[in-house]
Every structure is written in structure tokens, then in C-alpha cells.
CSV table of C-alpha atoms and ligand atoms in Angstrom, one decimal:
chain,number,residue,atom,x,y,z
A,1,MET,CA,-42.4,-81.6,-10.5
A,2,ARG,CA,-39.1,-79.8,-12.0
A,3,ASP,CA,-36.8,-82.9,-11.1
A,4,ALA,CA,-37.2,-85.1,-13.6
A,5,GLY,CA,-34.4,-87.0,-12.5
A,6,VAL,CA,-32.0,-86.8,-15.7
A,7,GLN,CA,-28.8,-88.9,-14.7
A,8,ALA,CA,-26.0,-89.6,-17.7
A,9,GLY,CA,-23.8,-93.4,-18.4
A,10,TRP,CA,-26.8,-94.8,-16.5
A,11,ALA,CA,-26.7,-98.7,-18.1
A,12,ILE,CA,-31.2,-100.0,-16.6
A,13,VAL,CA,-31.4,-104.1,-16.0
A,14,VAL,CA,-34.1,-105.4,-17.3
A,15,GLN,CA,-35.3,-109.5,-15.7
A,16,GLY,CA,-38.4,-110.8,-17.0
A,17,GLU,CA,-41.0,-107.9,-16.3
A,18,LYS,CA,-39.2,-105.7,-14.5
A,19,ILE,CA,-36.4,-103.2,-13.7
A,20,ALA,CA,-34.0,-105.5,-12.0
A,21,ALA,CA,-31.4,-102.2,-11.0
A,22,ILE,CA,-30.5,-99.3,-12.4
A,23,GLY,CA,-27.8,-96.8,-12.0
A,24,PRO,CA,-24.1,-96.2,-13.5
A,25,GLU,CA,-23.3,-98.2,-16.4
A,26,GLU,CA,-19.9,-99.8,-14.2
A,27,ASP,CA,-21.9,-101.2,-11.8
A,28,ALA,CA,-24.1,-102.9,-14.8
A,29,ARG,CA,-21.2,-104.5,-16.3
A,30,ARG,CA,-20.4,-106.1,-13.0
A,31,LYS,CA,-23.5,-107.1,-10.9
A,32,TYR,CA,-24.8,-108.8,-14.2
A,33,PRO,CA,-22.0,-109.4,-16.2
A,34,ALA,CA,-23.7,-112.1,-18.9
A,35,ALA,CA,-26.9,-109.5,-19.8
A,36,ARG,CA,-27.1,-108.9,-23.5
A,37,GLU,CA,-27.2,-105.2,-23.8
A,38,ILE,CA,-28.9,-103.0,-25.6
A,39,ASP,CA,-25.9,-100.0,-26.6
A,40,CYS,CA,-27.9,-96.7,-26.3
A,41,THR,CA,-25.4,-93.8,-26.5
A,42,TYR,CA,-26.1,-91.1,-28.0
A,43,ASN,CA,-30.0,-91.5,-27.2
A,44,VAL,CA,-31.7,-90.7,-24.2
A,45,ILE,CA,-34.6,-93.5,-22.6
A,46,THR,CA,-37.3,-92.6,-21.2
A,47,PRO,CA,-39.7,-94.7,-18.9
A,48,GLY,CA,-42.1,-95.6,-22.0
A,49,LEU,CA,-45.9,-92.2,-22.7
A,50,VAL,CA,-48.4,-92.5,-20.4
A,51,ASP,CA,-50.8,-91.5,-22.5
A,52,SER,CA,-54.2,-92.0,-20.0
A,53,HIS,CA,-56.8,-89.7,-22.2
A,54,THR,CA,-57.4,-91.4,-26.4
A,55,HIS,CA,-60.7,-92.1,-27.7
A,56,ALA,CA,-59.4,-95.4,-29.8
A,57,VAL,CA,-62.2,-97.0,-30.8
A,58,PHE,CA,-64.1,-95.4,-33.5
A,59,GLY,CA,-64.8,-95.7,-37.5
A,60,ARG,CA,-64.4,-93.4,-40.6
A,61,ALA,CA,-61.9,-90.2,-40.3
A,62,ARG,CA,-63.7,-86.8,-39.6
A,63,TYR,CA,-61.4,-84.5,-41.3
A,64,ALA,CA,-65.2,-82.2,-42.9
A,65,GLU,CA,-65.7,-81.1,-39.6
A,66,GLN,CA,-61.5,-79.1,-39.9
A,67,GLU,CA,-63.3,-77.1,-42.6
A,68,MET,CA,-66.2,-76.0,-42.1
A,69,ARG,CA,-64.6,-74.1,-37.7
A,70,ALA,CA,-61.2,-72.3,-40.4
A,71,ALA,CA,-64.7,-71.0,-42.5
A,72,GLY,CA,-66.1,-70.1,-38.6
A,73,VAL,CA,-68.2,-72.8,-37.5
A,74,SER,CA,-68.4,-73.7,-33.9
A,75,TYR,CA,-67.5,-77.2,-32.3
A,76,MET,CA,-70.7,-76.7,-30.7
A,77,GLU,CA,-72.5,-75.8,-33.0
A,78,ILE,CA,-71.5,-79.0,-36.1
A,79,ALA,CA,-72.8,-80.9,-33.3
A,80,ARG,CA,-76.3,-79.4,-33.4
A,81,SER,CA,-76.5,-79.6,-36.8
A,82,GLY,CA,-75.9,-83.7,-36.2
A,83,GLY,CA,-72.1,-83.7,-36.3
A,84,GLY,CA,-69.0,-83.5,-34.4
A,85,ILE,CA,-69.7,-86.4,-31.6
A,86,HIS,CA,-73.4,-88.0,-33.0
A,87,SER,CA,-70.9,-88.3,-36.3
A,88,SER,CA,-69.5,-91.0,-34.8
A,89,VAL,CA,-72.1,-93.2,-32.6
A,90,ALA,CA,-73.6,-93.3,-36.1
A,91,ASP,CA,-70.6,-94.6,-38.4
A,92,LEU,CA,-70.0,-96.6,-34.9
A,93,ARG,CA,-73.0,-98.7,-35.7
A,94,THR,CA,-72.4,-99.8,-38.8
A,95,ARG,CA,-70.0,-102.3,-37.7
A,96,SER,CA,-68.6,-104.8,-36.3
A,97,GLU,CA,-66.9,-105.8,-33.3
A,98,ASP,CA,-64.3,-107.0,-35.6
A,99,GLU,CA,-63.8,-103.9,-37.8
A,100,LEU,CA,-63.2,-101.7,-34.7
A,101,PHE,CA,-61.3,-104.4,-33.4
A,102,ALA,CA,-58.8,-104.4,-35.8
A,103,LEU,CA,-58.0,-100.6,-36.9
A,104,THR,CA,-58.2,-100.0,-33.5
A,105,LEU,CA,-55.3,-102.2,-32.5
A,106,SER,CA,-53.8,-99.9,-35.9
A,107,ARG,CA,-53.8,-97.3,-33.2
A,108,ILE,CA,-52.5,-98.8,-31.2
A,109,GLU,CA,-49.3,-99.9,-32.8
A,110,LYS,CA,-49.5,-95.7,-34.2
A,111,LEU,CA,-49.3,-94.6,-31.6
A,112,ALA,CA,-46.2,-96.9,-28.9
A,113,SER,CA,-44.1,-95.4,-32.5
A,114,TYR,CA,-44.0,-92.4,-30.4
A,115,GLY,CA,-43.2,-93.8,-27.6
A,116,SER,CA,-46.8,-95.2,-26.1
A,117,THR,CA,-46.7,-97.8,-23.6
A,118,THR,CA,-49.1,-97.1,-21.4
A,119,ILE,CA,-52.1,-96.2,-23.1
A,120,GLU,CA,-56.0,-95.4,-21.5
A,121,ILE,CA,-58.7,-95.5,-24.6
A,122,LYS,CA,-62.5,-94.7,-23.8
A,123,SER,CA,-65.8,-96.3,-25.2
A,124,GLY,CA,-68.6,-93.6,-25.9
A,125,TYR,CA,-69.6,-93.8,-30.0
A,126,GLY,CA,-71.6,-96.3,-28.9
A,127,LEU,CA,-74.2,-94.4,-26.6
A,128,SER,CA,-75.8,-97.4,-26.6
A,129,LEU,CA,-76.2,-100.7,-24.3
A,130,GLU,CA,-75.4,-102.8,-26.5
A,131,ASP,CA,-72.7,-99.9,-28.7
A,132,GLU,CA,-70.7,-98.9,-25.5
A,133,LEU,CA,-70.5,-103.0,-25.1
A,134,LYS,CA,-70.1,-103.6,-28.0
A,135,SER,CA,-66.9,-100.9,-27.6
A,136,LEU,CA,-65.1,-102.6,-24.0
A,137,ARG,CA,-65.4,-105.4,-26.1
A,138,VAL,CA,-62.9,-103.9,-28.9
A,139,ILE,CA,-61.6,-102.5,-26.0
A,140,ALA,CA,-60.4,-105.6,-24.1
A,141,ARG,CA,-60.2,-107.5,-26.9
A,142,VAL,CA,-56.9,-105.0,-28.0
A,143,ALA,CA,-56.0,-105.4,-24.8
A,144,HIS,CA,-54.9,-108.8,-25.0
A,145,ALA,CA,-53.4,-108.6,-28.4
A,146,THR,CA,-50.7,-106.0,-28.0
A,147,PRO,CA,-47.7,-105.8,-24.7
A,148,VAL,CA,-48.9,-101.5,-24.3
A,149,ARG,CA,-50.6,-101.5,-21.4
A,150,ILE,CA,-54.2,-100.8,-21.7
A,151,VAL,CA,-56.4,-98.8,-19.6
A,152,ALA,CA,-60.8,-99.1,-19.6
A,153,THR,CA,-62.4,-96.8,-19.9
A,154,TRP,CA,-66.7,-96.2,-20.0
A,155,LEU,CA,-67.7,-92.8,-21.6
A,156,GLY,CA,-71.0,-93.7,-22.3
A,157,ALA,CA,-71.6,-90.4,-21.4
A,158,HIS,CA,-69.6,-88.9,-24.2
A,159,GLU,CA,-73.0,-87.6,-25.9
A,160,ILE,CA,-76.4,-86.6,-25.1
A,161,PRO,CA,-77.9,-89.2,-27.5
A,162,LEU,CA,-79.8,-87.2,-31.0
A,163,ASP,CA,-82.8,-89.7,-30.3
A,164,TYR,CA,-82.9,-89.2,-26.5
A,165,ARG,CA,-82.7,-85.2,-27.2
A,166,SER,CA,-85.5,-84.5,-28.9
A,167,ARG,CA,-88.1,-86.4,-26.7
A,168,PRO,CA,-89.5,-84.2,-23.8
A,169,ARG,CA,-87.7,-86.5,-21.1
A,170,GLY,CA,-85.5,-87.7,-23.8
A,171,ARG,CA,-82.4,-86.7,-21.3
A,172,ALA,CA,-83.7,-88.0,-18.3
A,173,GLU,CA,-84.1,-90.9,-19.5
A,174,TYR,CA,-80.5,-91.0,-21.5
A,175,VAL,CA,-79.0,-91.2,-18.3
A,176,LYS,CA,-81.7,-93.8,-16.4
A,177,LEU,CA,-79.6,-96.2,-19.3
A,178,LEU,CA,-76.7,-94.9,-18.4
A,179,VAL,CA,-77.5,-95.4,-14.9
A,180,GLU,CA,-79.3,-98.9,-15.0
A,181,GLU,CA,-78.9,-100.7,-17.6
A,182,ILE,CA,-75.6,-100.6,-18.9
A,183,LEU,CA,-73.4,-99.9,-16.0
A,184,PRO,CA,-74.6,-103.3,-14.0
A,185,ILE,CA,-73.1,-105.0,-17.7
A,186,VAL,CA,-70.1,-102.7,-17.2
A,187,HIS,CA,-69.7,-103.3,-14.0
A,188,LYS,CA,-70.3,-107.2,-13.8
A,189,GLU,CA,-68.2,-108.1,-16.7
A,190,ARG,CA,-64.8,-105.7,-15.2
A,191,LEU,CA,-65.5,-104.1,-19.0
A,192,ALA,CA,-63.9,-101.4,-17.5
A,193,GLN,CA,-61.9,-99.5,-14.4
A,194,PHE,CA,-62.9,-95.2,-15.1
A,195,ALA,CA,-65.9,-93.5,-15.8
A,196,ASP,CA,-66.0,-90.7,-17.7
A,197,VAL,CA,-68.2,-87.7,-18.7
A,198,PHE,CA,-68.4,-85.2,-20.8
A,199,CYS,CA,-68.9,-81.9,-18.5
A,200,GLU,CA,-69.7,-79.0,-20.2
A,201,PRO,CA,-72.6,-77.1,-21.2
A,202,GLY,CA,-74.7,-78.6,-24.1
A,203,VAL,CA,-73.5,-82.1,-23.4
A,204,PHE,CA,-74.2,-83.4,-20.0
A,205,THR,CA,-75.0,-80.9,-16.5
A,206,VAL,CA,-73.0,-80.5,-13.3
A,207,GLU,CA,-76.3,-82.3,-11.7
A,208,GLU,CA,-76.3,-84.9,-14.6
A,209,THR,CA,-73.0,-85.3,-14.2
A,210,ARG,CA,-73.0,-85.7,-10.1
A,211,SER,CA,-75.7,-88.6,-10.7
A,212,ILE,CA,-73.7,-90.8,-13.0
A,213,LEU,CA,-70.4,-90.6,-11.4
A,214,ASP,CA,-72.1,-91.1,-7.4
A,215,ALA,CA,-73.1,-94.9,-8.9
A,216,SER,CA,-70.0,-95.7,-10.8
A,217,ALA,CA,-67.9,-94.9,-8.2
A,218,ARG,CA,-70.7,-96.9,-5.6
A,219,ALA,CA,-70.5,-99.5,-9.1
A,220,GLY,CA,-66.8,-99.0,-8.2
A,221,LEU,CA,-65.6,-97.6,-11.4
A,222,GLY,CA,-62.6,-94.9,-10.3
A,223,ILE,CA,-64.1,-91.5,-11.3
A,224,LYS,CA,-62.8,-88.9,-14.1
A,225,LEU,CA,-64.8,-86.0,-15.4
A,226,HIS,CA,-64.4,-83.8,-19.5
A,227,ALA,CA,-63.9,-80.9,-17.5
A,228,ASP,CA,-64.0,-76.9,-18.4
A,229,GLU,CA,-63.5,-78.1,-21.3
A,230,LEU,CA,-64.6,-75.3,-23.2
A,231,GLU,CA,-66.4,-73.1,-21.0
A,232,PRO,CA,-66.6,-72.7,-17.1
A,233,ALA,CA,-69.0,-74.5,-15.3
A,234,GLY,CA,-68.2,-76.0,-12.2
A,235,GLY,CA,-67.0,-78.9,-13.7
A,236,ALA,CA,-63.5,-79.0,-11.4
A,237,GLU,CA,-64.8,-78.2,-8.3
A,238,LEU,CA,-67.7,-81.1,-9.6
A,239,ALA,CA,-64.3,-83.4,-9.9
A,240,ALA,CA,-63.0,-82.1,-7.0
A,241,GLU,CA,-66.2,-82.9,-4.6
A,242,LEU,CA,-66.6,-86.0,-6.3
A,243,LYS,CA,-62.4,-86.6,-5.4
A,244,ALA,CA,-61.9,-87.1,-8.8
A,245,ILE,CA,-58.4,-89.4,-10.4
A,246,SER,CA,-58.5,-87.4,-12.9
A,247,ALA,CA,-60.5,-84.0,-14.1
A,248,ASP,CA,-59.5,-83.5,-18.2
A,249,HIS,CA,-59.4,-81.3,-20.1
A,250,LEU,CA,-59.9,-77.5,-18.3
A,251,ALA,CA,-58.7,-74.8,-20.9
A,252,ALA,CA,-61.5,-73.0,-19.0
A,253,ILE,CA,-60.5,-74.0,-16.1
A,254,SER,CA,-61.7,-71.8,-12.9
A,255,LYS,CA,-59.9,-70.2,-9.9
A,256,ASN,CA,-62.5,-71.8,-7.6
A,257,GLY,CA,-61.5,-74.6,-10.6
A,258,ILE,CA,-57.8,-74.4,-9.8
A,259,ALA,CA,-58.6,-74.0,-6.0
A,260,ALA,CA,-61.1,-77.2,-5.7
A,261,LEU,CA,-58.6,-79.9,-7.0
A,262,ALA,CA,-55.9,-78.7,-5.0
A,263,THR,CA,-56.9,-79.5,-1.9
A,264,THR,CA,-57.6,-83.6,-3.3
A,265,GLY,CA,-55.2,-84.6,-4.9
A,266,THR,CA,-56.8,-85.6,-8.3
A,267,VAL,CA,-54.1,-84.7,-11.4
A,268,ALA,CA,-55.5,-82.4,-13.9
A,269,THR,CA,-55.2,-84.2,-17.6
A,270,LEU,CA,-54.4,-81.4,-20.1
A,271,LEU,CA,-54.8,-81.8,-23.7
A,272,PRO,CA,-53.6,-78.4,-25.6
A,273,GLY,CA,-54.0,-80.5,-29.0
A,274,THR,CA,-57.1,-80.1,-29.1
A,275,MET,CA,-57.3,-76.4,-28.0
A,276,LEU,CA,-54.6,-76.6,-31.4
A,277,PHE,CA,-56.9,-78.4,-33.5
A,278,LEU,CA,-60.2,-76.1,-32.7
A,279,GLY,CA,-58.5,-73.0,-33.5
A,280,ARG,CA,-58.9,-71.7,-30.3
A,281,ASP,CA,-56.3,-68.9,-28.9
A,282,ARG,CA,-57.2,-70.4,-25.7
A,283,GLN,CA,-55.3,-73.5,-23.8
A,284,ALA,CA,-55.0,-74.0,-19.9
A,285,PRO,CA,-53.4,-72.3,-17.4
A,286,ALA,CA,-50.9,-74.6,-17.0
A,287,ARG,CA,-49.3,-72.3,-14.7
A,288,ALA,CA,-51.1,-70.9,-12.8
A,289,ILE,CA,-52.4,-74.7,-11.6
A,290,ILE,CA,-48.7,-76.6,-11.2
A,291,ASP,CA,-47.8,-73.4,-8.9
A,292,ALA,CA,-51.0,-74.0,-6.9
A,293,GLY,CA,-49.7,-77.5,-5.7
A,294,VAL,CA,-52.5,-80.0,-8.6
A,295,PRO,CA,-50.0,-82.1,-10.6
A,296,VAL,CA,-50.6,-81.6,-14.0
A,297,ALA,CA,-50.5,-84.6,-16.4
A,298,LEU,CA,-50.0,-84.2,-20.0
A,299,ALA,CA,-52.2,-86.6,-22.8
A,300,THR,CA,-53.6,-87.5,-26.5
A,301,ASP,CA,-57.0,-87.4,-26.4
A,302,PHE,CA,-56.4,-89.6,-29.8
A,303,ASN,CA,-60.0,-88.8,-30.9
A,304,PRO,CA,-61.3,-88.2,-34.2
A,305,GLY,CA,-63.1,-84.6,-33.3
A,306,THR,CA,-60.8,-82.7,-31.7
A,307,SER,CA,-57.3,-84.1,-31.7
A,308,PRO,CA,-56.6,-86.2,-35.0
A,309,THR,CA,-53.1,-87.0,-33.7
A,310,VAL,CA,-51.0,-90.8,-32.6
A,311,ASN,CA,-47.6,-88.4,-32.2
A,312,PHE,CA,-47.6,-87.9,-27.8
A,313,PRO,CA,-43.9,-85.9,-27.9
A,314,LEU,CA,-46.3,-83.0,-30.2
A,315,ILE,CA,-48.9,-82.8,-27.1
A,316,MET,CA,-44.5,-82.6,-24.8
A,317,THR,CA,-43.8,-79.9,-27.4
A,318,LEU,CA,-47.1,-78.3,-26.8
A,319,GLY,CA,-46.7,-77.8,-24.0
A,320,VAL,CA,-44.2,-76.4,-23.5
A,321,SER,CA,-44.0,-74.4,-26.3
A,322,GLN,CA,-47.9,-73.3,-25.0
A,323,LEU,CA,-48.3,-74.1,-21.7
A,324,ARG,CA,-45.6,-73.3,-20.0
A,325,MET,CA,-43.8,-75.6,-18.9
A,326,SER,CA,-40.7,-76.8,-18.4
A,327,VAL,CA,-39.3,-80.0,-20.9
A,328,ALA,CA,-38.5,-81.7,-16.8
A,329,GLU,CA,-42.3,-81.4,-15.9
A,330,SER,CA,-43.5,-81.5,-19.6
A,331,PHE,CA,-41.7,-85.2,-19.3
A,332,VAL,CA,-43.6,-85.9,-16.1
A,333,ALA,CA,-46.9,-84.9,-16.9
A,334,ALA,CA,-45.7,-88.0,-20.2
A,335,THR,CA,-45.2,-90.3,-17.1
A,336,VAL,CA,-45.1,-89.9,-14.1
A,337,ASN,CA,-48.7,-87.9,-13.4
A,338,GLY,CA,-50.3,-89.6,-16.1
A,339,ALA,CA,-49.9,-93.4,-14.5
A,340,ALA,CA,-51.0,-91.4,-11.1
A,341,ALA,CA,-54.6,-90.1,-13.8
A,342,LEU,CA,-54.9,-93.9,-13.8
A,343,ASP,CA,-54.4,-95.6,-11.3
A,344,LEU,CA,-50.6,-96.5,-12.1
A,345,ALA,CA,-48.5,-94.4,-9.8
A,346,GLU,CA,-46.8,-97.8,-8.0
A,347,THR,CA,-46.3,-99.4,-11.0
A,348,THR,CA,-45.4,-97.5,-14.2
A,349,GLY,CA,-43.9,-94.3,-15.5
A,350,GLN,CA,-40.6,-94.9,-13.0
A,351,LEU,CA,-37.4,-95.8,-14.1
A,352,ALA,CA,-36.5,-97.4,-10.6
A,353,PRO,CA,-36.1,-100.8,-9.6
A,354,GLY,CA,-39.9,-102.5,-9.5
A,355,TYR,CA,-40.9,-100.7,-11.9
A,356,SER,CA,-42.5,-102.2,-15.2
A,357,ALA,CA,-39.9,-102.0,-17.7
A,358,ASP,CA,-41.7,-100.2,-19.9
A,359,LEU,CA,-39.9,-98.2,-22.0
A,360,ALA,CA,-38.7,-95.1,-24.8
A,361,ILE,CA,-35.4,-94.9,-26.6
A,362,PHE,CA,-35.6,-91.9,-28.9
A,363,GLU,CA,-33.2,-91.2,-31.3
A,364,ALA,CA,-32.1,-87.5,-28.9
A,365,GLU,CA,-28.2,-87.1,-27.0
A,366,ASP,CA,-30.8,-84.5,-24.8
A,367,ILE,CA,-33.6,-85.0,-23.1
A,368,ARG,CA,-34.5,-81.2,-24.6
A,369,GLU,CA,-34.2,-82.7,-28.5
A,370,ILE,CA,-37.3,-84.5,-27.5
A,371,PRO,CA,-40.2,-81.6,-27.8
A,372,TYR,CA,-38.3,-79.1,-29.4
A,373,TRP,CA,-37.9,-81.7,-32.9
A,374,TYR,CA,-41.0,-80.7,-33.0
A,375,GLY,CA,-43.4,-82.7,-35.3
A,376,ASP,CA,-40.8,-85.3,-36.1
A,377,ARG,CA,-41.1,-88.7,-35.1
A,378,ARG,CA,-37.4,-89.5,-33.3
A,379,CYS,CA,-38.5,-92.5,-31.0
A,380,LYS,CA,-36.8,-95.8,-32.2
A,381,ALA,CA,-38.2,-97.8,-29.8
A,382,THR,CA,-40.6,-99.1,-26.9
A,383,TRP,CA,-40.9,-101.9,-24.8
A,384,ALA,CA,-44.1,-102.7,-22.2
A,385,ARG,CA,-43.7,-105.6,-19.2
A,386,GLY,CA,-39.8,-106.3,-21.0
A,387,LYS,CA,-41.6,-107.1,-24.0
A,388,PRO,CA,-41.2,-105.1,-27.9
A,389,CYS,CA,-44.3,-103.6,-28.6
A,390,HIS,CA,-42.5,-100.7,-31.9
A,391,ALA,CA,-42.5,-102.2,-35.1
A,392,LEU,CA,-39.3,-100.8,-36.2
A,393,GLU,CA,-37.9,-102.4,-33.2
A,394,ARG,CA,-39.6,-106.1,-33.7
A,395,ALA,CA,-38.3,-106.3,-37.1
A,396,ASN,CA,-35.4,-105.1,-36.7
A,397,LYS,CA,-35.6,-107.8,-33.5
A,398,LEU,CA,-33.7,-106.4,-31.2
A,399,GLN,CA,-36.0,-108.4,-28.2
A,400,PHE,CA,-35.4,-108.9,-24.3
A,401,THR,CA,-34.1,-112.6,-24.0
A,402,ALA,CA,-36.7,-112.2,-21.2
A,403,SER,CA,-38.6,-114.9,-21.2
A,404,ARG,CA,-35.3,-117.0,-21.2
A,405,GLY,CA,-35.3,-115.3,-17.2
A,406,ASP,CA,-32.0,-113.9,-19.0
A,407,ALA,CA,-31.4,-109.4,-18.3
A,408,THR,CA,-30.4,-107.3,-21.0
B,1,NIG,O1,-61.7,-85.1,-25.6
B,1,NIG,N1,-65.1,-83.3,-25.3
B,1,NIG,C1,-65.5,-84.8,-25.7
B,1,NIG,N2,-65.3,-85.1,-26.8
B,1,NIG,C2,-63.8,-85.3,-27.3
B,1,NIG,C3,-64.0,-85.1,-28.9
B,1,NIG,C4,-65.4,-86.1,-28.9
B,1,NIG,C5,-64.7,-85.7,-30.6
B,1,NIG,O2,-65.0,-84.2,-30.9
B,1,NIG,O3,-65.6,-86.7,-31.3
B,1,NIG,C6,-62.6,-84.4,-26.6
B,1,NIG,O4,-62.2,-83.3,-26.8
B,2,FE,FE1,-61.4,-86.5,-24.7
């Protein structure tokens, strides 16, 4: 993770949807004399950022909770009183698929305008058969409506719905609904590539999480977990046991949890924006996790409750200043390792021949400027699969001519 492979004076040759070549500018000009050029002098080009953890399908914002936390009410207390995830669920259930589609698509365009070209989106504010399927169908429609690469994750186990919580056997009944009724449809209609569970004291126990994810793995879904976000409760250990593709959050991971992840190649996806926004002192022990040899990814966790930011470079700022990662580590975490967390490491996240033409151009002369100008939108353009997905660039008509087979 220490080497981001930074080069100066190189050109990237794009043909169609892929990177055809990368190397010194003179070589590219010699080999591709007819290529249309985009001058990137005094700019930094990076692989399009890979945001491997978002909850972008939701309705209204939850700004009231921020002041409640400032006044001393904790995230879990807000949830217990029917706020938090429950209030997003009540809201989402009132909205149509068309309305959620329009909202989600506009959020994806905003995320892309900060540099992201691959974005994972979770369901999880539906928590009923009908509303989870509605959320996943929204994600499928968004995937068709934007050049940004979208990956769908089913997070039906984001909370126990309030009506199930109030019944004596409600928890078990909800797990049964997830496994026996919702999962088979998610599988049959290929609505998600991954399954995720919020494994946390007060939400899903380790045992409940294991049974939901075992069933999901048997149905062919990849496995992700919200693990050890607020309290250490064996989430990372369970991620290792299940050979999950990623264990996410980990702000409260134990030493045993780190050792367990180091044995499986599971990606540790750290979400420092969430801890910042919740006003918590603790951040994930990124240095210990990296030093144990665990691949670390960074992501926004974009959601209405704990991380309402679309600014991935700001998360990289937090990676450096809060998690004490180097700039190179934060770039690898936001590209190569984010792709690995989505099983896309062979396709995207790197500037290399054969990789998808997923690029971001930043107004910066040195990659260290990207986390440095914190909060500023330095991204000038993004392309996914050779197609522009940054609204400003579309307006400027600075497009690849890939569809005609030319190189740019
Ligand atoms: O990743 N931890 C669980 N899920 C989200 C927050 C959900 C919410 O508060 O709406 C997270 O932080
Ligand atoms: Fe999350």
C-alpha cells in the first residue's frame, strides 16, 4: 500500500472502454499519432475512485439528529426511540420507485463529480419484502442510467423493523423473512451481488448475522459486514470465519479481530467520515490493521444518518490526518483496495493496459494536494468505461470519441 506508482509526464491511451497503453508521452504520440489529445498539464490523473460503501437509496435528510447528538443523545439512543434508521425506513416506505430513482441518480452524479467512477449502493431502508425489492430495483435502474459503474448490495439486515422488535419472537421472525422470503427473490432476480448485515450490539447479534450470511453465501452472494462499528463484539472475527470480501467500519475492532482478518485477505473498509460526523473520539486503528498485512480500503459510507457527504477526497483527507495513513496509502485504499472490496480488482482501480478506462482528473500538480485542500472539489472530470460522468465535463463537451473507435 506504500507505493501508489506515481509517474510524471506520462500519457494514458484510451480506446473504446479500456486503457490501451500507459507510458511516457513521446511513446504514446509515436504509437498513436491520430489520437485526439486532452491536455492534462499541471493536473493529476488518477484511477476513478472506487467508493465501495454507500447507502444512497433514501428519501429525506436527517439533520435534526446531528443537534441531538451534540446535546448528548447517542446514536443508539436515537435509534431506540424510533429515530435513526427507523425514521429513514418509515420515510422510504412512503416514496415511489420513480421518486427514489430520481433522488438516487442525482446523488450518484454528485458523488461522481468528486472523483468516484465505481459506487456500491446498499438497500437497507426498506426492511420489508416490498420495500427492499423496491430499493434494489432503484439501484438496478440507476446502474442503467449512468456511466458510473454501480454495484448492488442487499442490506435487508440493516435493522430489526419496529413492528418485529415489539413482538416476543419478532427478531427470529424477521431473520426468517430475510432468509426464506426476501433472499430467494434477490437471488432469482439477480438484484444484488453482495449481502451485508449490521452486526452490532443492539442490532444483529453475531449468531443472527452468521445465519443470514451463511444463507446468502449459499445463494451465491458475496459477503460483507458492518462490523465492530461502535463496540467490539466479534464482528471482524466473524468476517474472517465467513471469508467475507470486506469487513466495514471497524472503529472498535479488537486485537483478535485484526489478527483474524490478517489470515483471510478480507478487505478492511474504513469509514472515517462516519466517526467524524457522529462526533466520536475513536477512529479505526488503521496503522495496526495495515501493519498486520490487512488490505485497507476507504469509502464515504454516504448515508442520511451518519455520513451525509458525497466528497470522497475529503474522506482521504481524514485517512491521512485521522487514520495516519500516507497519501499513497489513502490513494491505494480509495482505488485498488476499494475495487478488491467489490471483487473488481482485475477490472478497475488501476491505470494499466486492459483495465477499464475509469479516470479522474484533479486540479493539482502533486497527488498530495488532493487530500490537502480539504473539502474543496478539485475534480475537473471523471470517465467511467471511457464515458464522461462528471456533469461539468459533459457541459464542456470534453468527451472521448471512443464510440467511433478513435483513441484519445
Ligand atoms: O454505515 N451502521 C449502519 N448503517 C449506516 C448508518 C445508517 C443510518 O444511520 O441511517 C452506517 O453508519
Ligand atoms: Fe454503512
